[in-house]
Structure formats: structure tokens, C-alpha cells
Short mmCIF file of N, CA and C in Angstrom, two decimals:
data_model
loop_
_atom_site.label_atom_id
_atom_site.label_comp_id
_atom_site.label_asym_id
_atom_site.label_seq_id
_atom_site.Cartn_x
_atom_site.Cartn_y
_atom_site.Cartn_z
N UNK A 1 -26.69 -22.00 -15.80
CA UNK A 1 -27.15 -21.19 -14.69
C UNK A 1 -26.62 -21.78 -13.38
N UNK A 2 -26.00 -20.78 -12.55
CA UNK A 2 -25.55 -21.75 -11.31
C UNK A 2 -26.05 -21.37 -10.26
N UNK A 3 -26.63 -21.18 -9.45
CA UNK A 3 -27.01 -21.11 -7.89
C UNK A 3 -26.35 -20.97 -7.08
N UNK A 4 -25.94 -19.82 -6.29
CA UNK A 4 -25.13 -19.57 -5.12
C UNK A 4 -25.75 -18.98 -4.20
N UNK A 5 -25.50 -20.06 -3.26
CA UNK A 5 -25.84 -19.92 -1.85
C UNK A 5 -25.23 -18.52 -0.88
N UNK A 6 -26.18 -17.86 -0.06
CA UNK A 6 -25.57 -16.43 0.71
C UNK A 6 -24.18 -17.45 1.33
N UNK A 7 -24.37 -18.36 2.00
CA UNK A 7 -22.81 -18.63 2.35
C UNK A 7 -21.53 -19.11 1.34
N UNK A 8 -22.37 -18.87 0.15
CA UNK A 8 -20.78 -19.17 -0.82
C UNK A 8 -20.26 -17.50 -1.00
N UNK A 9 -21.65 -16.43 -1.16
CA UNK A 9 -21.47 -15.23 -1.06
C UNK A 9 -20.68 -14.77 -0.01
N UNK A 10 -21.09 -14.98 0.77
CA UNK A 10 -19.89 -14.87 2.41
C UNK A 10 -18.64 -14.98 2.26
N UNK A 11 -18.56 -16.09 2.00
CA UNK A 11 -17.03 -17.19 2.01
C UNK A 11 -15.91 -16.36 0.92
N UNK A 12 -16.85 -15.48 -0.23
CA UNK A 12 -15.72 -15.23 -1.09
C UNK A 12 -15.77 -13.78 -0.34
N UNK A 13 -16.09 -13.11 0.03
CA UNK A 13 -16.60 -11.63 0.17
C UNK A 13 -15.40 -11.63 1.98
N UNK A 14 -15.73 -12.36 2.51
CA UNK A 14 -14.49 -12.51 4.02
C UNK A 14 -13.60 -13.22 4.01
N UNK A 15 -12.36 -13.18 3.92
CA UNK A 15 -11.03 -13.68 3.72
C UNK A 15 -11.38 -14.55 5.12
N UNK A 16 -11.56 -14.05 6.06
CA UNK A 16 -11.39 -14.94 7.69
C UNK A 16 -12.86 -16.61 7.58
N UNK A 17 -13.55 -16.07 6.87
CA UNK A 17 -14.69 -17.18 6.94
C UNK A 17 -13.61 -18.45 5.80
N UNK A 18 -13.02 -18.87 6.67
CA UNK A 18 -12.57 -20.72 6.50
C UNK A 18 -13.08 -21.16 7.64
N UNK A 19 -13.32 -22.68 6.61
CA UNK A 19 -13.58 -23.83 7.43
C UNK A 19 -12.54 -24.25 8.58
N UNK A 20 -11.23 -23.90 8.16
CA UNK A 20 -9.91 -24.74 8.84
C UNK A 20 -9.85 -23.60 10.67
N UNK A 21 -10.38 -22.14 10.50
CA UNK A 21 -10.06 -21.21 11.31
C UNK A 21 -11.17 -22.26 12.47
N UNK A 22 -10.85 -21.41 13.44
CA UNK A 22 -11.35 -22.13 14.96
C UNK A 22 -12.95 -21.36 15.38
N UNK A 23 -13.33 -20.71 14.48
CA UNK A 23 -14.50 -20.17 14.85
C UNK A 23 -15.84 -20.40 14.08
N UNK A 24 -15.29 -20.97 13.29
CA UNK A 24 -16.21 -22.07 11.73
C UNK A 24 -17.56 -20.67 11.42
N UNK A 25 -17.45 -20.38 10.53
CA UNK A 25 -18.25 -19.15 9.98
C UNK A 25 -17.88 -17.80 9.78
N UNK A 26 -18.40 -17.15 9.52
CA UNK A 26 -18.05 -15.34 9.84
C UNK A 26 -17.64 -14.82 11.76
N UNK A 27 -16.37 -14.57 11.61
CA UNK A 27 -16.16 -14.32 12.90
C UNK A 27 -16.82 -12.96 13.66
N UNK A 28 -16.80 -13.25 14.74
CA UNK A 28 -17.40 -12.05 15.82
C UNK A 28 -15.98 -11.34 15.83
N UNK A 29 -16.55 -9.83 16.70
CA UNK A 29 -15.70 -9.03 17.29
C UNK A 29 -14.86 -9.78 18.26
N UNK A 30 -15.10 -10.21 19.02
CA UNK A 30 -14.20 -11.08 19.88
C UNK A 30 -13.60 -12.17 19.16
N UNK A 31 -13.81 -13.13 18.40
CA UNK A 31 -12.45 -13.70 17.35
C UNK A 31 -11.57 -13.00 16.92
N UNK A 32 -12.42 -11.87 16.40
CA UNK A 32 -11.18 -11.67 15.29
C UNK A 32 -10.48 -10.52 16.56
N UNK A 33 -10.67 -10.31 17.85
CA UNK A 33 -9.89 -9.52 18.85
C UNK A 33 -9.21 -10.35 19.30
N UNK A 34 -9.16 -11.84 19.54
CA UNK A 34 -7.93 -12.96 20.51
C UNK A 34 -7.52 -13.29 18.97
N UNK A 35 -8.04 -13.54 17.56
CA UNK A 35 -6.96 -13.97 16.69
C UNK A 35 -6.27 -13.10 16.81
N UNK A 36 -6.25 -11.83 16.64
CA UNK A 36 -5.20 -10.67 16.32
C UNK A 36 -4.38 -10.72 17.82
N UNK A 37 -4.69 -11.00 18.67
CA UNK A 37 -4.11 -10.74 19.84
C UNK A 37 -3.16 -12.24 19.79
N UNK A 38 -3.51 -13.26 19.00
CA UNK A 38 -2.49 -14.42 19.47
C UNK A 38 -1.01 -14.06 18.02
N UNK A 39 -1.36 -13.48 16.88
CA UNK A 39 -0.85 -13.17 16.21
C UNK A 39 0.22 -12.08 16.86
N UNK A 40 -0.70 -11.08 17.57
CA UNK A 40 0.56 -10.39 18.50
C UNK A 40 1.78 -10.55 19.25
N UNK A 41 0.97 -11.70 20.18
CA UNK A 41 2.19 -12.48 20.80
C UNK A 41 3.13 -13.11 19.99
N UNK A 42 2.63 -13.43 18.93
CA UNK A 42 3.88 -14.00 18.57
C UNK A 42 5.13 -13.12 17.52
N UNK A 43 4.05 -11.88 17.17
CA UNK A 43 4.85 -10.89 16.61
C UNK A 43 6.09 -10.23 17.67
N UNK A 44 5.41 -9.86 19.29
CA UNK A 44 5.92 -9.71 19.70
C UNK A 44 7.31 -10.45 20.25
N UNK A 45 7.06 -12.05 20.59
CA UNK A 45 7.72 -12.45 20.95
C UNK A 45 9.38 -12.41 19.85
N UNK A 46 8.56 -12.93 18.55
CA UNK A 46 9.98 -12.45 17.46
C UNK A 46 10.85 -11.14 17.95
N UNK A 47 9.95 -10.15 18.35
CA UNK A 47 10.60 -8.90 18.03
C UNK A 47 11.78 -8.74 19.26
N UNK A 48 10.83 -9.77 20.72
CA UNK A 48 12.08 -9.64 21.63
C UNK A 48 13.45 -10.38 21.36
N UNK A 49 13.47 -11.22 20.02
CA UNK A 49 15.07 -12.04 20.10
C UNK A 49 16.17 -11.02 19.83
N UNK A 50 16.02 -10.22 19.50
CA UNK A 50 17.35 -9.54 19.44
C UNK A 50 17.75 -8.41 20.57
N UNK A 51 16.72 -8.77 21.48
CA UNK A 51 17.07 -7.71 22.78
C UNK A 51 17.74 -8.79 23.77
N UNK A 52 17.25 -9.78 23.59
CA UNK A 52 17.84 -10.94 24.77
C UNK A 52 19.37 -10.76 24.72
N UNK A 53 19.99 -11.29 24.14
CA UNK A 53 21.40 -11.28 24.00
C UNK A 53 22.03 -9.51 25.00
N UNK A 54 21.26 -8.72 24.88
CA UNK A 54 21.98 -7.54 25.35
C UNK A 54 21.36 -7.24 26.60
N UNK A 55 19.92 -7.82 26.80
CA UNK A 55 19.42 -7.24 28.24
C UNK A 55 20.05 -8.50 28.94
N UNK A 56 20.52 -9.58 28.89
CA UNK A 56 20.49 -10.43 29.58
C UNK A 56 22.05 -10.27 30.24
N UNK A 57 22.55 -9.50 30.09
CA UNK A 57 24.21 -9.18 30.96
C UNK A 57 23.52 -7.63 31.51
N UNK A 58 22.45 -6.80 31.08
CA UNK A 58 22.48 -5.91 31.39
C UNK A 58 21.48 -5.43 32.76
N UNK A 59 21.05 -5.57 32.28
CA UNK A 59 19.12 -6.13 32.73
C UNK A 59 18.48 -6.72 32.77
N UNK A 60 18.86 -7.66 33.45
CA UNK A 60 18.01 -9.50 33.26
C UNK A 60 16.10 -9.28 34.13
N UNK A 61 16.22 -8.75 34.94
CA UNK A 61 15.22 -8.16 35.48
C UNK A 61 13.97 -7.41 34.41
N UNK A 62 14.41 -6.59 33.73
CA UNK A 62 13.39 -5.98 32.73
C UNK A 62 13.14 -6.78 31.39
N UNK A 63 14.50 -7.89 30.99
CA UNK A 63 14.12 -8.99 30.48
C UNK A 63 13.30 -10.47 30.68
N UNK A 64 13.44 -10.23 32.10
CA UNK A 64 12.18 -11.09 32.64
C UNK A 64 11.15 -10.46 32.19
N UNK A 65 10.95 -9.17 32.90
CA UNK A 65 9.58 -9.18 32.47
C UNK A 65 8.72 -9.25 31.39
N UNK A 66 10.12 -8.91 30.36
CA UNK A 66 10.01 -8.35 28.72
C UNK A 66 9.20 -9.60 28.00
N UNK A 67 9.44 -10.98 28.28
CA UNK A 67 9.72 -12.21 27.94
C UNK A 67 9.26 -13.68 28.86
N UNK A 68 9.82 -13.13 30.18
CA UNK A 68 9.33 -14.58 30.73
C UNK A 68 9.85 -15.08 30.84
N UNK A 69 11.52 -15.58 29.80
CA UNK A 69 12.63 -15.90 29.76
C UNK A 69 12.54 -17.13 31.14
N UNK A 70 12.71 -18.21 30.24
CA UNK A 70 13.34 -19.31 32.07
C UNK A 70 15.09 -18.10 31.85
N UNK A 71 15.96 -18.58 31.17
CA UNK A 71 17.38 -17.97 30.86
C UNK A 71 17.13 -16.52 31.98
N UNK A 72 16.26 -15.78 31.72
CA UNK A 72 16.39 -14.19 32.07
C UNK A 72 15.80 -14.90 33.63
N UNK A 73 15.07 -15.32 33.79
CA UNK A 73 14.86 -15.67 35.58
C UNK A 73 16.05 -16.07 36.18
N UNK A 74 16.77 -17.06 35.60
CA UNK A 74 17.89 -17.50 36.32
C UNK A 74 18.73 -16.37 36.51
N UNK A 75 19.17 -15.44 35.04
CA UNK A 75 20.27 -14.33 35.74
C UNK A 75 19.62 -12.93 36.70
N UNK A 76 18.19 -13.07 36.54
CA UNK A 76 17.56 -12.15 37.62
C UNK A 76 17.92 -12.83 38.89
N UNK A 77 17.90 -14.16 38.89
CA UNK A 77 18.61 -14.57 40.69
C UNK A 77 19.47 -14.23 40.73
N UNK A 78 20.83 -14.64 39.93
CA UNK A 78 22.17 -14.13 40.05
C UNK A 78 22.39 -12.79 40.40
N UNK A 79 21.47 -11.47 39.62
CA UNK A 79 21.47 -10.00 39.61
C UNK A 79 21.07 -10.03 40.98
N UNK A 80 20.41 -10.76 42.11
CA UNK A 80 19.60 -10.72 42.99
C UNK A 80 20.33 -11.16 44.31
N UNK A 81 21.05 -12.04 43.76
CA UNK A 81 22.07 -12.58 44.90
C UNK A 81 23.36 -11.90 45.39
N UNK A 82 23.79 -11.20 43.98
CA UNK A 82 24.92 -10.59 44.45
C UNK A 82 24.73 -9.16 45.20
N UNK A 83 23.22 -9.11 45.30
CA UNK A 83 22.75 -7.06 45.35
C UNK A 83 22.62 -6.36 43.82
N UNK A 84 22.74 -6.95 42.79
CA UNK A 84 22.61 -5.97 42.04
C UNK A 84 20.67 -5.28 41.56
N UNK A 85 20.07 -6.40 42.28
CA UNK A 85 18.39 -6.10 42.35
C UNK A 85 17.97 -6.71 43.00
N UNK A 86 16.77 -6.71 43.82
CA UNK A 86 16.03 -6.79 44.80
C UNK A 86 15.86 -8.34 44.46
N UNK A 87 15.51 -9.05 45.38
CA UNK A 87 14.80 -10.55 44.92
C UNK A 87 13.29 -10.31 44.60
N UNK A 88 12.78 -9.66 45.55
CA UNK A 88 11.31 -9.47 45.22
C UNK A 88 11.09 -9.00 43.79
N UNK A 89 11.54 -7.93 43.61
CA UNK A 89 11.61 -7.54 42.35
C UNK A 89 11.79 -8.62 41.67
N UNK A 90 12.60 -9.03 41.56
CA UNK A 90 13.08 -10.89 40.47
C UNK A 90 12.06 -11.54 40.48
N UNK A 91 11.45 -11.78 41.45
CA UNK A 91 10.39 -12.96 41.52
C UNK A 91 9.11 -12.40 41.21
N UNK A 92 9.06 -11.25 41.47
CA UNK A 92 7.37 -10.03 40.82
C UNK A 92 7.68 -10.04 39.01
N UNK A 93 8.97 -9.92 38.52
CA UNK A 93 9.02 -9.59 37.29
C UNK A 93 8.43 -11.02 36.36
N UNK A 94 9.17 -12.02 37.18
CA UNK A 94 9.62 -13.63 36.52
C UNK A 94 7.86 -13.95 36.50
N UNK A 95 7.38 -13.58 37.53
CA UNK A 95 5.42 -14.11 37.28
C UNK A 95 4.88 -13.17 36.30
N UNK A 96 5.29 -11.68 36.27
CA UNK A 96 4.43 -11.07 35.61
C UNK A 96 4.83 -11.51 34.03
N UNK A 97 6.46 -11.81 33.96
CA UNK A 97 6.28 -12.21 32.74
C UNK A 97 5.79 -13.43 31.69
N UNK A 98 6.15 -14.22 32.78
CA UNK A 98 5.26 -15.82 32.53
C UNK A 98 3.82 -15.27 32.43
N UNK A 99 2.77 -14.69 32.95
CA UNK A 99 1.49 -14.58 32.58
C UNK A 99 0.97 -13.29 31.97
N UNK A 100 1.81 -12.37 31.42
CA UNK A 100 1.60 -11.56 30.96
C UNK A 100 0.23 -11.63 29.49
N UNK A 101 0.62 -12.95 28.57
CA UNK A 101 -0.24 -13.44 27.81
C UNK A 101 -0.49 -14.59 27.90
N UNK A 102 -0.91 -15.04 29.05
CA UNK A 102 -1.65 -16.20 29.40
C UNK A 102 -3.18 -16.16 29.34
N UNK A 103 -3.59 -15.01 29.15
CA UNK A 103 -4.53 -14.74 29.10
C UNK A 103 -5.42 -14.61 27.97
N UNK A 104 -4.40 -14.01 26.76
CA UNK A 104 -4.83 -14.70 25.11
C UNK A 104 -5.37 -16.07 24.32
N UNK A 105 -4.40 -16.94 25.00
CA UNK A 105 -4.55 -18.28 25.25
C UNK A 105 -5.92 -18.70 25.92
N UNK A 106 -5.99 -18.47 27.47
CA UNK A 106 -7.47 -18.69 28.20
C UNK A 106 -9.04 -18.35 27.08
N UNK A 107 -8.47 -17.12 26.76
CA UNK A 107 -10.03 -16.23 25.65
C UNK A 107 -9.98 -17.31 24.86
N UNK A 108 -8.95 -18.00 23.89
CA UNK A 108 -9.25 -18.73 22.73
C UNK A 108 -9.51 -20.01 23.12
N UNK A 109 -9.04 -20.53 23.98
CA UNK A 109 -10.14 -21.57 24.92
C UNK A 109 -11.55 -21.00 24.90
N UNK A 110 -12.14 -20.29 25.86
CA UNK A 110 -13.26 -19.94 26.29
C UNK A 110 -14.00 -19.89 25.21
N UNK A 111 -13.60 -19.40 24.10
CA UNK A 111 -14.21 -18.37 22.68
C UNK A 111 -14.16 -20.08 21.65
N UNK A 112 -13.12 -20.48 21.80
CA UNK A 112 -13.27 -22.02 20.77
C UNK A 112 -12.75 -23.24 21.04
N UNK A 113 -13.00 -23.41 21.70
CA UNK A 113 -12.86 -24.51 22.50
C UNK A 113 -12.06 -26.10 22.06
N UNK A 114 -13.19 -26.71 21.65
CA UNK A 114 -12.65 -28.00 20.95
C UNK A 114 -12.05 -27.30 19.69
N UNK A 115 -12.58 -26.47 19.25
CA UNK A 115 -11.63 -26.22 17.65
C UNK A 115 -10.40 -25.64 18.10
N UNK A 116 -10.15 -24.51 19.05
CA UNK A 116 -8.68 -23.90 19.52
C UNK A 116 -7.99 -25.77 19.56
N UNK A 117 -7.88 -26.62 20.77
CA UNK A 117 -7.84 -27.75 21.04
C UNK A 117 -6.88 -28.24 19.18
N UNK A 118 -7.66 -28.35 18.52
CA UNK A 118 -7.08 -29.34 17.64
C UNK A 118 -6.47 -28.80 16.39
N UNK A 119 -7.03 -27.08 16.58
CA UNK A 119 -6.09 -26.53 16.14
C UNK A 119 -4.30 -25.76 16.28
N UNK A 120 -4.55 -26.05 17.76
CA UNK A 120 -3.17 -26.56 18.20
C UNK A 120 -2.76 -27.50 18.58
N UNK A 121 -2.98 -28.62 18.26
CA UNK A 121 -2.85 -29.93 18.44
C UNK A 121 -2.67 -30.87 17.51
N UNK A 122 -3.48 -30.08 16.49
CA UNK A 122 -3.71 -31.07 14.97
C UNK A 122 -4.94 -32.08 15.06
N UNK A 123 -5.04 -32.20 13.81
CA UNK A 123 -6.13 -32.98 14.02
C UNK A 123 -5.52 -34.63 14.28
N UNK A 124 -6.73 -35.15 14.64
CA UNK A 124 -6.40 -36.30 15.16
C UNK A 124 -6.41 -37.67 14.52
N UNK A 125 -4.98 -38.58 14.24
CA UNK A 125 -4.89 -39.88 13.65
C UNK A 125 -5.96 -40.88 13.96
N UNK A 126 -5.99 -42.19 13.21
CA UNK A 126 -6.88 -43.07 13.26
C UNK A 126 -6.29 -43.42 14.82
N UNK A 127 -6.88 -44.18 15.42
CA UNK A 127 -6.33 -45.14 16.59
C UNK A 127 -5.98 -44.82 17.92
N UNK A 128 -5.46 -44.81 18.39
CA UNK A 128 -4.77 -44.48 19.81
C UNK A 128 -4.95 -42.53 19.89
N UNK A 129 -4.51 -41.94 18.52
CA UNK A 129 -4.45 -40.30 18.75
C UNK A 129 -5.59 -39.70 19.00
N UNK A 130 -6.85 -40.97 18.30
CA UNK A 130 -7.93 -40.60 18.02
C UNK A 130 -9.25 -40.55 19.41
N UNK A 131 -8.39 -41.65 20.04
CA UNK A 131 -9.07 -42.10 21.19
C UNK A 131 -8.36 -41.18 22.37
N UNK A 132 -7.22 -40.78 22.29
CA UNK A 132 -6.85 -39.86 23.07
C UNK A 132 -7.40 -38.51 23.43
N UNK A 133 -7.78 -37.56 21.92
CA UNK A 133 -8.62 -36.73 21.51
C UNK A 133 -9.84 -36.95 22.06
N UNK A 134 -10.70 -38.18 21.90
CA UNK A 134 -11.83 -38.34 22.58
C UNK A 134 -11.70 -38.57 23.82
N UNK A 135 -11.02 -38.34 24.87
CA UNK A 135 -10.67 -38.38 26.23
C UNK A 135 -11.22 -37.17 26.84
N UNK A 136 -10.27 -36.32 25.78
CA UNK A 136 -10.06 -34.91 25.84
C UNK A 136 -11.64 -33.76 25.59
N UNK A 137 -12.24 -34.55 24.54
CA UNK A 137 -13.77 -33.99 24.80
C UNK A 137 -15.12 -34.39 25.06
N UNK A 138 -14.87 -35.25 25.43
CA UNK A 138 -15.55 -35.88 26.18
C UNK A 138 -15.80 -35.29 27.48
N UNK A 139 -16.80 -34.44 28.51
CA UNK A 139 -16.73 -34.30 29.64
C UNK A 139 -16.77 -35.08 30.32
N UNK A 140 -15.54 -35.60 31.39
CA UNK A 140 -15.62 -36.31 32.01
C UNK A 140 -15.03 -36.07 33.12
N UNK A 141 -14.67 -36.83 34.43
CA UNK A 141 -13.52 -36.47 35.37
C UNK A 141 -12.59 -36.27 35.28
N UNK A 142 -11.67 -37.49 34.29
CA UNK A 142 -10.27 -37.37 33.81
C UNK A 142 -9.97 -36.10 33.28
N UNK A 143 -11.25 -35.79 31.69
CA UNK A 143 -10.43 -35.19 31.55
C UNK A 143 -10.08 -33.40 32.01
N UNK A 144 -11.15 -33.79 33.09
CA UNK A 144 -10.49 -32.09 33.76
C UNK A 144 -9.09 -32.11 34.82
N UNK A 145 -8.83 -33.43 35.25
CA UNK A 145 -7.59 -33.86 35.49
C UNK A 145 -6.32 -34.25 35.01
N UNK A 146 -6.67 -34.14 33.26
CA UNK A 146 -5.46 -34.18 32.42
C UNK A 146 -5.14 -32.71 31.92
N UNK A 147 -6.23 -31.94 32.41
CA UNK A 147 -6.15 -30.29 31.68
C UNK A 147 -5.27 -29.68 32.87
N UNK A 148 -6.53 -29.88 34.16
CA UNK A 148 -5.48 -29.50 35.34
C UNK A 148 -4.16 -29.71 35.38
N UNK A 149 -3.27 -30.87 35.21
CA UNK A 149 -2.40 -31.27 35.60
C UNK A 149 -1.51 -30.37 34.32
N UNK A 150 -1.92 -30.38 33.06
CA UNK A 150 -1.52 -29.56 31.63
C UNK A 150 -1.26 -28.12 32.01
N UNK A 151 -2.21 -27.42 32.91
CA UNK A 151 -1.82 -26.05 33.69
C UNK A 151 -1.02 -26.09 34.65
N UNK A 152 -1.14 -26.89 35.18
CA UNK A 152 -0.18 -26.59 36.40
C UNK A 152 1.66 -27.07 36.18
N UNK A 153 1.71 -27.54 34.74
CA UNK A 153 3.08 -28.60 34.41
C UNK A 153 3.19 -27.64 32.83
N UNK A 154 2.65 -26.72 32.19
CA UNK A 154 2.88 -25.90 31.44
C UNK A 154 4.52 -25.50 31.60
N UNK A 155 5.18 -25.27 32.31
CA UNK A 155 6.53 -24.69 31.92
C UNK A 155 7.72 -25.46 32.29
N UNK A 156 6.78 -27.09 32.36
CA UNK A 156 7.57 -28.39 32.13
C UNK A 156 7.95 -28.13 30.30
N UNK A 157 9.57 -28.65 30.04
CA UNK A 157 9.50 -29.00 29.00
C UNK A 157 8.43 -30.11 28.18
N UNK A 158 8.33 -29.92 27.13
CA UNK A 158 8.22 -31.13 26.15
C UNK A 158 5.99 -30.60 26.06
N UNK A 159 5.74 -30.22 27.40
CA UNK A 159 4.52 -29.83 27.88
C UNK A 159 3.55 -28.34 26.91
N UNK A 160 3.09 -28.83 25.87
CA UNK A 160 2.32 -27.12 25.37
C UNK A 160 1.96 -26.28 25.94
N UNK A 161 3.04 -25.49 26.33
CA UNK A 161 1.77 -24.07 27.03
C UNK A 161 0.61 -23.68 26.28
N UNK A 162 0.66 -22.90 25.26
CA UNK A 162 -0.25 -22.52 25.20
C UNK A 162 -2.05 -23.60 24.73
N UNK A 163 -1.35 -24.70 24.33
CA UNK A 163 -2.06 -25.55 24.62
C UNK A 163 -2.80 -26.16 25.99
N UNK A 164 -2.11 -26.06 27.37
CA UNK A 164 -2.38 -25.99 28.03
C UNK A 164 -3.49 -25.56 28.78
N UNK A 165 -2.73 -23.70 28.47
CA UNK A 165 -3.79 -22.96 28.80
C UNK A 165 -5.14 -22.48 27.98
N UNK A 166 -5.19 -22.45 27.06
CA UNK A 166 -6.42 -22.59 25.84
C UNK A 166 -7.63 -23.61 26.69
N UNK A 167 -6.41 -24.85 27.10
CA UNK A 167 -7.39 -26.32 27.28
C UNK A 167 -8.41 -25.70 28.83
N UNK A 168 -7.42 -25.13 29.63
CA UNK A 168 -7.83 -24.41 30.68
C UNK A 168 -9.27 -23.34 30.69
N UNK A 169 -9.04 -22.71 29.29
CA UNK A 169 -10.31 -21.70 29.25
C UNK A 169 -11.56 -22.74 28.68
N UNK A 170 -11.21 -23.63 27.83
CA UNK A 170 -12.33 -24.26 27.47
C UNK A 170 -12.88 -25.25 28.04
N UNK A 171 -12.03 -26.43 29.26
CA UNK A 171 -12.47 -27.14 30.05
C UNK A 171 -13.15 -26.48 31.51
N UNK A 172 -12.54 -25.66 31.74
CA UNK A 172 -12.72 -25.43 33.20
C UNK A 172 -14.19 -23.97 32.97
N UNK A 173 -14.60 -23.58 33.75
CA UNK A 173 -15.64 -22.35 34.03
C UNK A 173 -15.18 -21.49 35.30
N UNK A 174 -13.78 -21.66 34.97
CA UNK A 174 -13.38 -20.45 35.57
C UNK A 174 -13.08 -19.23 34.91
N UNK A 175 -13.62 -17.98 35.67
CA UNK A 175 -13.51 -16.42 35.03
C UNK A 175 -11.81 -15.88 35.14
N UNK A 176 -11.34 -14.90 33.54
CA UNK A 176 -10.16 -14.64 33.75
C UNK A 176 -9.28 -14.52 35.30
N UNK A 177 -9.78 -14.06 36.11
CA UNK A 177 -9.52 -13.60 37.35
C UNK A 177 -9.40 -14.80 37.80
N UNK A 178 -10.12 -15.73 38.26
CA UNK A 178 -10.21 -17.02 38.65
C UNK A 178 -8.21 -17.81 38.24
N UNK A 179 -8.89 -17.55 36.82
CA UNK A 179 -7.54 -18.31 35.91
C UNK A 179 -5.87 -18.18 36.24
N UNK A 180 -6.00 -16.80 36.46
CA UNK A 180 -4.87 -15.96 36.55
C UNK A 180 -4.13 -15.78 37.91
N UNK A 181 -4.72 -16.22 38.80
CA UNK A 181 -4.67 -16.95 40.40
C UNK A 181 -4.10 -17.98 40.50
#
């Protein structure tokens, strides 16, 4: 005779209720709306590689926006310098496309915080990775000064964006609007 618990009933009955997912249990409407939405971005982003190569001699401008592209900003200056498009335009497209889904990122901060965190991050080694991690959740001064500095140095190489900004929705108590400023 075996005994099963309503949460072993759960666990087989919802594909999304894992332990490893960032929302630990049966997800809400809002998980499973920023999982599907971070899954997007990145569907989307695949789908823009084969337009780059052709908007980027053609239309570097609507490939900014398409993308975000550092590559497509630079030839939106060039398109911009010679007259072939406005600068304003260049520089309205190049922000809207950099934060277009910056905002997916912020929700899965806000929505999971330390678990978003180490689920893009990984979990954390014995020693030094471990103590680093505990920097990181720990509320403290620093570490809203290592998050800050993580948002504002996001489109530094080597630097996680979307790690960044995740860290942003879950350290800070600022509202989307706030964020996106």
C-alpha cells in the first residue's frame, strides 16, 4: 500500500511544478505569463538572425529597433551622418531597442527573485562563489550597489544583462515605470 501525498498528485498531474523552475510549486498566472514571455524573447531573438545580414546595408535603423543590435546602432550613425536618416530617429530607435524587453527580465526579478538570481547564474560553488552569492542576498548596502552598478554597466561586455536586470527587479522596489527611466 503506498501513500501519496496531494503534492506528489500535483507534481505528476503539472509538467511546470519542478523543484529546479524559479517559482518552487504550482505556478501562478503571472509565472507562467514572464516564463512564456522570457521564452519569447528568445524565440524571437533567434528568429531576428537571418534578417540582420540584409537589414543591416538596408535599414540599419528598423534593425535597431528590431534587435538592439550594438552592430545595427553603429550603422544607424553612419545612415545618420551621411543624411540617409535622421539622428534622432537613430538614437529613439537604438533605446527603444535596447529596452524593448527589459522589462521581462525586471517581472522575473520582481516575481522570483533569489531563485530568477541563481537560476541565471547557477547555483553556487563551495567557497569564494558561495560567499559571493551570499553578498548578493543578503540585504545589505553593497549589495544594492553591486546590482546598481550591474544595471547601469549591463551593455558592458563580459557583464549579464539579463542578469542584471532580473537583479534590478528583485533588489530594488522600484515600479516598472520607475525601472525603465
Amino acid at each position: 500500500m503506498t501513500t501519496e501525498t496531494q503534492h506528489d498528485r500535483v507534481g505528476k498531474s503539472r509538467p511546470l511544478d519542478k523543484s529546479w523552475l524559479p517559482w518552487g510549486g504550482a505556478p501562478s498566472s503571472k509565472d507562467l505569463f514572464c516564463w512564456y514571455g522570457i521564452w519569447l524573447v528568445f524565440a524571437y531573438s533567434f528568429a531576428m538572425w537571418p534578417l540582420k545580414p540584409w537589414l543591416i546595408g538596408v535599414n540599419p535603423v528598423l534593425l535597431e529597433a528590431m534587435t538592439g543590435a550594438q552592430s545595427a546602432m553603429t550603422a544607424a550613425g553612419a545612415f545618420a551622418r551621411v543624411g540617409e536618416a535622421p539622428l534622432a530617429l537613430a538614437v529613439a530607435a537604438g533605446v527603444f531597442g535596447m529596452m524593448k524587453f527589459a522589462w521581462v527580465c525586471w517581472l522575473a526579478g520582481r516575481l522570483w527573485g533569489e531563485n530568477m538570481l541563481r537560476l541565471l547564474a547557477g547555483s553556487a560553488q563551495e567557497g569564494r562563489e558561495k560567499r559571493r552569492l551570499g553578498l548578493l542576498t543578503r540585504d545589505t548596502r553593497a549589495r544594492r550597489w553591486i546590482i546598481g552598478a550591474a544595471v547601469v554597466l549591463e551593455k558592458v561586455p563580459m557583464v549579464p544583462g539579463p542578469l542584471a536586470l532580473a537583479s534590478a527587479g528583485w533588489a530594488w522596489a522600484y515600479r516598472l515605470s520607475s525601472f525603465s527611466i
